[in-house]
mmCIF file of C-alpha atoms in Angstrom:
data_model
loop_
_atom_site.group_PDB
_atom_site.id
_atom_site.type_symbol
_atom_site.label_atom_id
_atom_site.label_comp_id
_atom_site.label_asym_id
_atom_site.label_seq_id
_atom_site.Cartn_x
_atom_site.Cartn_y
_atom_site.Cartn_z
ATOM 1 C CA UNK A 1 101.763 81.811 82.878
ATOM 2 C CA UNK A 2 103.845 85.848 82.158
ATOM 3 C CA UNK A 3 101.507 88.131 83.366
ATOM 4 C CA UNK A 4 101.765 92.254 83.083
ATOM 5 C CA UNK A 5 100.166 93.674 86.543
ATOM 6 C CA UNK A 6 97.840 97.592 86.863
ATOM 7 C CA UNK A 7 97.789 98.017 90.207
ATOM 8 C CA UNK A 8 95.657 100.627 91.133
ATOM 9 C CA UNK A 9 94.873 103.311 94.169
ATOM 10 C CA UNK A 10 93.206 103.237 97.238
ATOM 11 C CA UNK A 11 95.172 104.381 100.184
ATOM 12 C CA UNK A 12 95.085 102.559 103.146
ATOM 13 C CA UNK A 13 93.312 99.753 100.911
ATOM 14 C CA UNK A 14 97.067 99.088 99.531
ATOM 15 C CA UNK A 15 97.977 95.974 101.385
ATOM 16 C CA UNK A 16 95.391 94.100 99.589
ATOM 17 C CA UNK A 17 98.024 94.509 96.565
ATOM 18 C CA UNK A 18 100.414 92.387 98.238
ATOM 19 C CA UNK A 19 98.168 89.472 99.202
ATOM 20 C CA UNK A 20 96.679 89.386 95.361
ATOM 21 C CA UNK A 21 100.671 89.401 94.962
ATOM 22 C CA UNK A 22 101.006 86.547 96.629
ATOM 23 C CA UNK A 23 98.035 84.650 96.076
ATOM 24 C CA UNK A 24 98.730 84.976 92.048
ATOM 25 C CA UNK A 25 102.445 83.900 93.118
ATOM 26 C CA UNK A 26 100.789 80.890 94.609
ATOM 27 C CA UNK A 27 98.847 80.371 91.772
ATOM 28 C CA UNK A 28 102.105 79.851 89.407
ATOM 29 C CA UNK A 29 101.644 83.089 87.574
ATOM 30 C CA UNK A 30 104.516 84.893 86.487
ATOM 31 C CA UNK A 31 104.371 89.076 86.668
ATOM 32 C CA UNK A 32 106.761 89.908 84.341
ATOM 33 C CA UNK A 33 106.135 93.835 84.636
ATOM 34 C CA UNK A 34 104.071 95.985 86.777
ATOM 35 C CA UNK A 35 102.614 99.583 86.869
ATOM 36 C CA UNK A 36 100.885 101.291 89.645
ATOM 37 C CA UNK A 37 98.914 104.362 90.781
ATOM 38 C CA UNK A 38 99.416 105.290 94.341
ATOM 39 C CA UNK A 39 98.890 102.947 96.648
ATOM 40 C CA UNK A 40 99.385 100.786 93.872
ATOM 41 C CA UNK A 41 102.644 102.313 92.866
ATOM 42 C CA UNK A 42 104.205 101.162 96.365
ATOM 43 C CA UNK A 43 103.417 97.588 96.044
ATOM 44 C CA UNK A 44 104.829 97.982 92.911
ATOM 45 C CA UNK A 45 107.837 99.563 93.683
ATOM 46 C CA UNK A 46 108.173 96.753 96.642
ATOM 47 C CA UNK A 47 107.823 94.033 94.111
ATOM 48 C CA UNK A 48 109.775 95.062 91.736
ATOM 49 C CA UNK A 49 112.681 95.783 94.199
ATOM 50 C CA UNK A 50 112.676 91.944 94.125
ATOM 51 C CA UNK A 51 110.776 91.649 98.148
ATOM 52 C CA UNK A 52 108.245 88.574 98.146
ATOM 53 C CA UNK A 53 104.698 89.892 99.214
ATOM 54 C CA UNK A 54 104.804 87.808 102.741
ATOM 55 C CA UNK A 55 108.107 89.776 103.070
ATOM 56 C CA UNK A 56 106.594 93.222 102.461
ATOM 57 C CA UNK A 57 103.518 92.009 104.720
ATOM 58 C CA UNK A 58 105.370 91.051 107.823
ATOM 59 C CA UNK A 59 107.166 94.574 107.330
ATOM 60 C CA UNK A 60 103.980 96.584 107.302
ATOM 61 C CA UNK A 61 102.755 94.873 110.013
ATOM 62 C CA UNK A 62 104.717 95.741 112.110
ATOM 63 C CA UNK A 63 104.664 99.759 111.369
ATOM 64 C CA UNK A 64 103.074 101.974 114.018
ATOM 65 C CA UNK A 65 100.037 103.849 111.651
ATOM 66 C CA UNK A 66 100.139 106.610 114.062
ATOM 67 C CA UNK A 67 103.561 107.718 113.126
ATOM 68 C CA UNK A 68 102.839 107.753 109.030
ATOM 69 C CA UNK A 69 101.999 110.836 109.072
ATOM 70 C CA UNK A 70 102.562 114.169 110.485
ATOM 71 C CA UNK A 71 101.311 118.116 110.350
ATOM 72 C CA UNK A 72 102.071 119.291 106.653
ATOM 73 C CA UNK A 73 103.191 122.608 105.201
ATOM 74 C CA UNK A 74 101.223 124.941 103.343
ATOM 75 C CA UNK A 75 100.716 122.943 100.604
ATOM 76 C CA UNK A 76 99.356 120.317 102.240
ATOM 77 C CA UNK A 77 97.369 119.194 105.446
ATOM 78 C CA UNK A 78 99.950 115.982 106.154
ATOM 79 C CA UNK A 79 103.053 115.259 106.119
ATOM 80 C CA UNK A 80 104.948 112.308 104.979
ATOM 81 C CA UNK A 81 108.070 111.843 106.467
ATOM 82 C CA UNK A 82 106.635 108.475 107.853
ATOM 83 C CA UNK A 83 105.635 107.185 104.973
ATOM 84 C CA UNK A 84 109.005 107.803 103.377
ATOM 85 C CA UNK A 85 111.039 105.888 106.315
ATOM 86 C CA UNK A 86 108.698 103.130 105.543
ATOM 87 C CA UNK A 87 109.192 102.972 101.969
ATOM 88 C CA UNK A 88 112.598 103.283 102.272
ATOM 89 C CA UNK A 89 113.578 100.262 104.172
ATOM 90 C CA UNK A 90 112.510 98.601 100.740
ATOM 91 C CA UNK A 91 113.510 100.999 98.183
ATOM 92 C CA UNK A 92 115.826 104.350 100.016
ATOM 93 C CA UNK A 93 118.305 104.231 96.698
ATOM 94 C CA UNK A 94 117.386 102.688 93.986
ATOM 95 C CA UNK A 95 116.401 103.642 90.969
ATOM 96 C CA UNK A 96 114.412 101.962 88.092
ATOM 97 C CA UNK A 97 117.311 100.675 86.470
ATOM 98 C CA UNK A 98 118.074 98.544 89.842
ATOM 99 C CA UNK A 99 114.333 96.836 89.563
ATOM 100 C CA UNK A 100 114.363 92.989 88.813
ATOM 101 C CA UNK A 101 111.617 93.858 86.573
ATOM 102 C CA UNK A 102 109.862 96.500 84.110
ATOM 103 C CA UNK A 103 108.201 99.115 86.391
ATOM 104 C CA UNK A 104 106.347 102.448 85.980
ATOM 105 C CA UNK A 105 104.582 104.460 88.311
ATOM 106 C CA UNK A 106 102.065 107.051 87.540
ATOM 107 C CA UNK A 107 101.697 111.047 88.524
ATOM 108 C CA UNK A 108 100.269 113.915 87.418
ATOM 109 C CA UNK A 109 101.981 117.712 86.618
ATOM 110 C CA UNK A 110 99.793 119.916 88.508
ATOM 111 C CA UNK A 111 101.066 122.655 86.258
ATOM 112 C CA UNK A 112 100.909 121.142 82.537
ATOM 113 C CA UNK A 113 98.077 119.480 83.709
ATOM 114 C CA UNK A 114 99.077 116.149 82.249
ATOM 115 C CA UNK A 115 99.745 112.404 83.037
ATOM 116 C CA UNK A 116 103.216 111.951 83.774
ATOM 117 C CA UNK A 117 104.736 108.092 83.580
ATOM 118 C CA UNK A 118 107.336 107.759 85.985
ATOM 119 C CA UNK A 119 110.162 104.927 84.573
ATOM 120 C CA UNK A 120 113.797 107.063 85.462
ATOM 121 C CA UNK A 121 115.697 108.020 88.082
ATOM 122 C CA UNK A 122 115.216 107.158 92.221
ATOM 123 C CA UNK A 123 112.072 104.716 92.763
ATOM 124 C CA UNK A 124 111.293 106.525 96.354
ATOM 125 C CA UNK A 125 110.683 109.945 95.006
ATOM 126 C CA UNK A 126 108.428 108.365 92.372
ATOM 127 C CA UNK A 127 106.449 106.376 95.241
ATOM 128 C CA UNK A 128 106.135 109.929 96.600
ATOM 129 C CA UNK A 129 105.000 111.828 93.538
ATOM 130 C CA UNK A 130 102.173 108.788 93.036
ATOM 131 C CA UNK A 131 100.438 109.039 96.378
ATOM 132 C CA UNK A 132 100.286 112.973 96.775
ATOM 133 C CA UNK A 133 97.031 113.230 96.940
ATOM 134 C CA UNK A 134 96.066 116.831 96.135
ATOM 135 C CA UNK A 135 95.418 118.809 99.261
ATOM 136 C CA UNK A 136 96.365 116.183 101.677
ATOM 137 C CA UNK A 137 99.715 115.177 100.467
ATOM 138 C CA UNK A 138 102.140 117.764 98.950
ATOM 139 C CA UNK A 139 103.206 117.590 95.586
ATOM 140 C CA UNK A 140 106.668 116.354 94.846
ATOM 141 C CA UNK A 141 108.416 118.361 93.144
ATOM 142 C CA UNK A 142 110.401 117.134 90.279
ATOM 143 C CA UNK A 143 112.917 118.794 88.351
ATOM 144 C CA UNK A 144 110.949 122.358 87.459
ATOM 145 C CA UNK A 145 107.472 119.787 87.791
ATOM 146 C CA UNK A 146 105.278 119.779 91.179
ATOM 147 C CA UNK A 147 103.602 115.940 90.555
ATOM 148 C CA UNK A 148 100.144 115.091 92.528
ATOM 149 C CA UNK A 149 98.666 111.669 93.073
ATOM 150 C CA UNK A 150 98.602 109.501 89.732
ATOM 151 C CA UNK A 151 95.117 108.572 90.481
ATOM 152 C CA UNK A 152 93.608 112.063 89.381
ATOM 153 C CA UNK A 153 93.622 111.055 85.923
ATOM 154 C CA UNK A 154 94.517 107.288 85.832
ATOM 155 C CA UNK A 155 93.719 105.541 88.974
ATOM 156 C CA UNK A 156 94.218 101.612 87.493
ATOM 157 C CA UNK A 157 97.084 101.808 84.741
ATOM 158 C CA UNK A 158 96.369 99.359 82.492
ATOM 159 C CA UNK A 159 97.934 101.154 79.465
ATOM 160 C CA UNK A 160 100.906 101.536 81.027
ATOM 161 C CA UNK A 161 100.966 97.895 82.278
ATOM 162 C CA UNK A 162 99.880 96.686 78.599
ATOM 163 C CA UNK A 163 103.102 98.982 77.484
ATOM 164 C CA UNK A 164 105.625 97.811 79.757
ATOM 165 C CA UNK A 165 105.005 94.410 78.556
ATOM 166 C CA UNK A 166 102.942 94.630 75.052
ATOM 167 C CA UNK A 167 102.716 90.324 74.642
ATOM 168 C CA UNK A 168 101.353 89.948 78.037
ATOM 169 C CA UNK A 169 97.639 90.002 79.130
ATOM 170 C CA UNK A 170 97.351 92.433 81.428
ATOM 171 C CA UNK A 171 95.526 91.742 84.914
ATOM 172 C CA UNK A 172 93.836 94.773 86.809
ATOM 173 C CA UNK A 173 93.988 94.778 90.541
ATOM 174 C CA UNK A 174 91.152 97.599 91.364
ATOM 175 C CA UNK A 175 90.648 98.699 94.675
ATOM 176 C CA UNK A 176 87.694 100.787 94.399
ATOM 177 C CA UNK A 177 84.296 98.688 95.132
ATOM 178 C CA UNK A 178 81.957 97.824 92.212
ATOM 179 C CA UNK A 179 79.332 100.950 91.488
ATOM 180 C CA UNK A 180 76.636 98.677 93.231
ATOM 181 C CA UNK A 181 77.844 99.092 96.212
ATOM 182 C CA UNK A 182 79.058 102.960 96.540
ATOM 183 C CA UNK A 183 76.610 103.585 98.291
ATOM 184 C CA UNK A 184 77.917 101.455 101.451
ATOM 185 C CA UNK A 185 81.568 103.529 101.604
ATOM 186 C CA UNK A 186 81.906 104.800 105.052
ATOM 187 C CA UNK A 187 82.541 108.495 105.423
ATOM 188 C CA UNK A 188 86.123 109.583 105.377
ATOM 189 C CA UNK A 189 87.791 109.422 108.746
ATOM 190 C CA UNK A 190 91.036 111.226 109.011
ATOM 191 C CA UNK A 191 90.437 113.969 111.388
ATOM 192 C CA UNK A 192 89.089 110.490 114.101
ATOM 193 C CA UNK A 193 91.666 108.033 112.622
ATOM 194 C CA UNK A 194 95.108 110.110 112.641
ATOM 195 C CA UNK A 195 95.725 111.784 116.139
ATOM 196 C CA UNK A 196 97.938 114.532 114.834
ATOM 197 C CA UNK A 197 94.207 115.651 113.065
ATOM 198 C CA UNK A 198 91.566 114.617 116.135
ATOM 199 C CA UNK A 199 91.545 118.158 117.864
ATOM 200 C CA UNK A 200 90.151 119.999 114.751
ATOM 201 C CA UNK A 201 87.637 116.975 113.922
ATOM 202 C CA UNK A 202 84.961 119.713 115.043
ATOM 203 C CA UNK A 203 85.915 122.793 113.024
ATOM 204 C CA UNK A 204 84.308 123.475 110.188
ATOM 205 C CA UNK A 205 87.579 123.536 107.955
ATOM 206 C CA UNK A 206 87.541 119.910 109.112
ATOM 207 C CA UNK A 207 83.997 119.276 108.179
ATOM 208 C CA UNK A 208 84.385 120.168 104.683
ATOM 209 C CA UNK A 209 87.529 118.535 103.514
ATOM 210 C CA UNK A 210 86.211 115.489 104.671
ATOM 211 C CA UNK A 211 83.384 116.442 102.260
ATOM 212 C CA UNK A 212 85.711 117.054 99.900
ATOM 213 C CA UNK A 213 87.855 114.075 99.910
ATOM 214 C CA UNK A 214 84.588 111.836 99.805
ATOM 215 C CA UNK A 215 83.831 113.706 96.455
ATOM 216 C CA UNK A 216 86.549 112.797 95.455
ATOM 217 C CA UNK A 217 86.849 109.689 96.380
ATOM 218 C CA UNK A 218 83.583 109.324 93.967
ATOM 219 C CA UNK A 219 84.955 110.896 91.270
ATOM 220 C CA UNK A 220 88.160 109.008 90.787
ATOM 221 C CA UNK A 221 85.715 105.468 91.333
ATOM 222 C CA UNK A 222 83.693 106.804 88.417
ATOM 223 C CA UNK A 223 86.722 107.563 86.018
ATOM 224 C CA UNK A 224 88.012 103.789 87.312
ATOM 225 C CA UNK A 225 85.071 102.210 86.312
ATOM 226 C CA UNK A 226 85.102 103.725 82.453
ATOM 227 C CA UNK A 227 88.816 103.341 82.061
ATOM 228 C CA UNK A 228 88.359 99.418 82.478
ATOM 229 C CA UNK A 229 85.710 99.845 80.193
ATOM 230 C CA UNK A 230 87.791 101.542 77.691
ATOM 231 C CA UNK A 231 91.117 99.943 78.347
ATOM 232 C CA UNK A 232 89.242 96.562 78.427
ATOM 233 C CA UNK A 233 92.388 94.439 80.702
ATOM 234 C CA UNK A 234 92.333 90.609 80.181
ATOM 235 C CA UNK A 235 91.308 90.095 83.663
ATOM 236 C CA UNK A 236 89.471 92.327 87.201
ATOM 237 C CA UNK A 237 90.981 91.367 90.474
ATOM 238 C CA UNK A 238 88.726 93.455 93.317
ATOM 239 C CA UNK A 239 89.319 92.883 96.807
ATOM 240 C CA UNK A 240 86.411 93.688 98.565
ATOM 241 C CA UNK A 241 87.174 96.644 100.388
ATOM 242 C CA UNK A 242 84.070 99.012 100.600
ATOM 243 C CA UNK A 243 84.504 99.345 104.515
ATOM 244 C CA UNK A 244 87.938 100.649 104.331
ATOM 245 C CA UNK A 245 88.761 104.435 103.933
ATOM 246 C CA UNK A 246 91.817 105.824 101.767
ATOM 247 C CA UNK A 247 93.230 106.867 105.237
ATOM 248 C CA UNK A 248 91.776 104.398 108.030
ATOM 249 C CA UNK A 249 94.499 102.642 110.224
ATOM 250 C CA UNK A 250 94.128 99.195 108.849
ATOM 251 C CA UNK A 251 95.130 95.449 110.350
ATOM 252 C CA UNK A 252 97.367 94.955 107.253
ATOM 253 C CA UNK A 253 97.618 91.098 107.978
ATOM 254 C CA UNK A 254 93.501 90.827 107.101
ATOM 255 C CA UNK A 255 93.031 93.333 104.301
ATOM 256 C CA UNK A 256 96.344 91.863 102.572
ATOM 257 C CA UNK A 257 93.940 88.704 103.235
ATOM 258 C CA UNK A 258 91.259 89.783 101.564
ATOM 259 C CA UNK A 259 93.425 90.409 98.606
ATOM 260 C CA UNK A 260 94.197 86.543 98.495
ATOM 261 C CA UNK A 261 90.304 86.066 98.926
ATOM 262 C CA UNK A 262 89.775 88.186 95.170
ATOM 263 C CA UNK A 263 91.976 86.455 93.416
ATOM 264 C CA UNK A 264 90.697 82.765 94.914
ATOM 265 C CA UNK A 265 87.391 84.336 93.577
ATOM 266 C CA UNK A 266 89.047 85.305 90.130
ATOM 267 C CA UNK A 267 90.295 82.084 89.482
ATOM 268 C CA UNK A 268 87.797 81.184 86.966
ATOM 269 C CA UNK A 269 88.426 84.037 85.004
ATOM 270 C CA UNK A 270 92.421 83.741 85.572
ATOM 271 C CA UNK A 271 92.208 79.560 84.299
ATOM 272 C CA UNK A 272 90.574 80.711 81.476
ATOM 273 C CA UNK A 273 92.942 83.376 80.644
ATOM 274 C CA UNK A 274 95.443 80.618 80.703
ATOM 275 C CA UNK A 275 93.615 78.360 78.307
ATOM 276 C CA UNK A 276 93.128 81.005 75.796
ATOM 277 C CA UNK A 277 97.007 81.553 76.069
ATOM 278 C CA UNK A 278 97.798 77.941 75.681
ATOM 279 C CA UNK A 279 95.393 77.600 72.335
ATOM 280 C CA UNK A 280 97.107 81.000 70.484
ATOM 281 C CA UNK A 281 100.496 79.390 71.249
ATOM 282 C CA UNK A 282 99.195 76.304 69.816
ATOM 283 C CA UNK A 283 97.698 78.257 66.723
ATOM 284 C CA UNK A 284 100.942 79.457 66.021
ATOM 285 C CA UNK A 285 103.705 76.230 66.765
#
């Protein structure tokens, strides 16, 4: 069955992306097109590129977490220059035209104050533009735009998906837990997990952004939970990641596992989705 993926943010939740990747692979389904938000937009860009999940798992594996990130400027408190030689051994020159597949990746322009879909020129500096997460990323600038994390105002795109591929249902991989259990998300822990960070952990400049970012954090669940409402995709894939921070070094092997895990869970809801398919062909043959 042709499938349109909205793959949505969460930070170091991401590699859960590319085991519901794999596990819907598995499954027989077919993703014909594929939008994403953040973390979300680099599996995304990864899959598109034509790498198989298990491909882009073994890769990430294998990535020292304490070298993603680095002091930032002004703008920002980190750096990315790790992140970016890790995308890049996927996608360092191509642009969307090169993708096996329709793709789209989602930002925001901090100064128009408006979504921006990202579907032209070089794939990596959209990757970059989609996780700049306000204050802790820097914006990317693009062309006379400065673009923050997609996620401020669309953190699952499932309009974008839907567009990309308008005769497809659309399947929603959300990373952010169900609003039942909110109240079990572990404090942020990026001044403790990233060792560039741990010798302010104490000050209070410290003490409030990580107040901040768990605000948030909050906020952008919240607007997740009534965009699905509104945007109403044919099927919910959630891994369950409630114990796992947007910036926690993460075994990438088990959460990518616990991606596989949703979508074994989802499978009722995925059958179905195929039987319903099945009868409106039949309706109309």
């Amino acid at each position: 069955m042709e499938i349109s993926l909205a793959l949505g943010g969460g930070g170091s939740r991401g590699s859960a992306h590319l085991g519901v990747l794999r596990a819907l692979e598995g499954e027989g389904f077919k993703i014909k097109a594929v939008a994403g938000t953040s973390a979300g937009g680099m599996a995304a860009s990864i899959y598109a590129a034509g790498y198989k999940p298990q491909e882009a798992i073994d890769i990430f594996s294998q990535v020292d977490q304490n070298e993603l990130f680095s002091f930032g400027n002004g703008r920002a408190l980190l750096g990315v220059k790790g992140i970016v030689k890790a995308m890049a051994r996927f996608i360092e020159e191509e642009t969307f035209q090169d993708l096996i597949m329709p793709c789209a990746l989602t930002a925001v322009d901090i100064k128009e104050m408006r979504e921006v879909v990202l579907q032209e020129g070089r794939v990596l500096d959209a990757v970059m533009a989609t996780i700049a997460i306000p204050g802790v990323f820097p914006p990317k600038k693009w062309g006379e735009r400065f673009l923050v994390d997609g996620g401020v105002l669309d953190p699952v795109p499932v309009q974008i998906a839907r567009s990309l591929a308008p005769d497809l249902p659309v399947v929603a991989v959300v990373l952010s837990p169900h609003p039942e259990k909110w109240k079990e998300i572990s404090a942020p822990e990026i001044f403790s997990e990233t060792p560039i960070l741990k010798p302010i952990k104490r000050m209070r400049v410290a003490q409030a952004f990580d107040i901040f970012t768990r605000s948030v954090e909050l906020m952008t669940h919240e607007l997740s939970e009534k965009q699905l409402e509104l945007e109403k995709p044919d099927v919910i894939i959630r891994p369950d990641l409630v114990d796992v921070g947007i910036l926690d070094k993460v075994n990438v092997i088990e959460i990518a596992a616990r991606g596989d895990l949703a979508v074994e869970k989802a499978l009722p809801e995925l059958e179905a989705l195929k039987k319903k398919k099945k009868g409106i062909r039949r309706f109309f043959t």
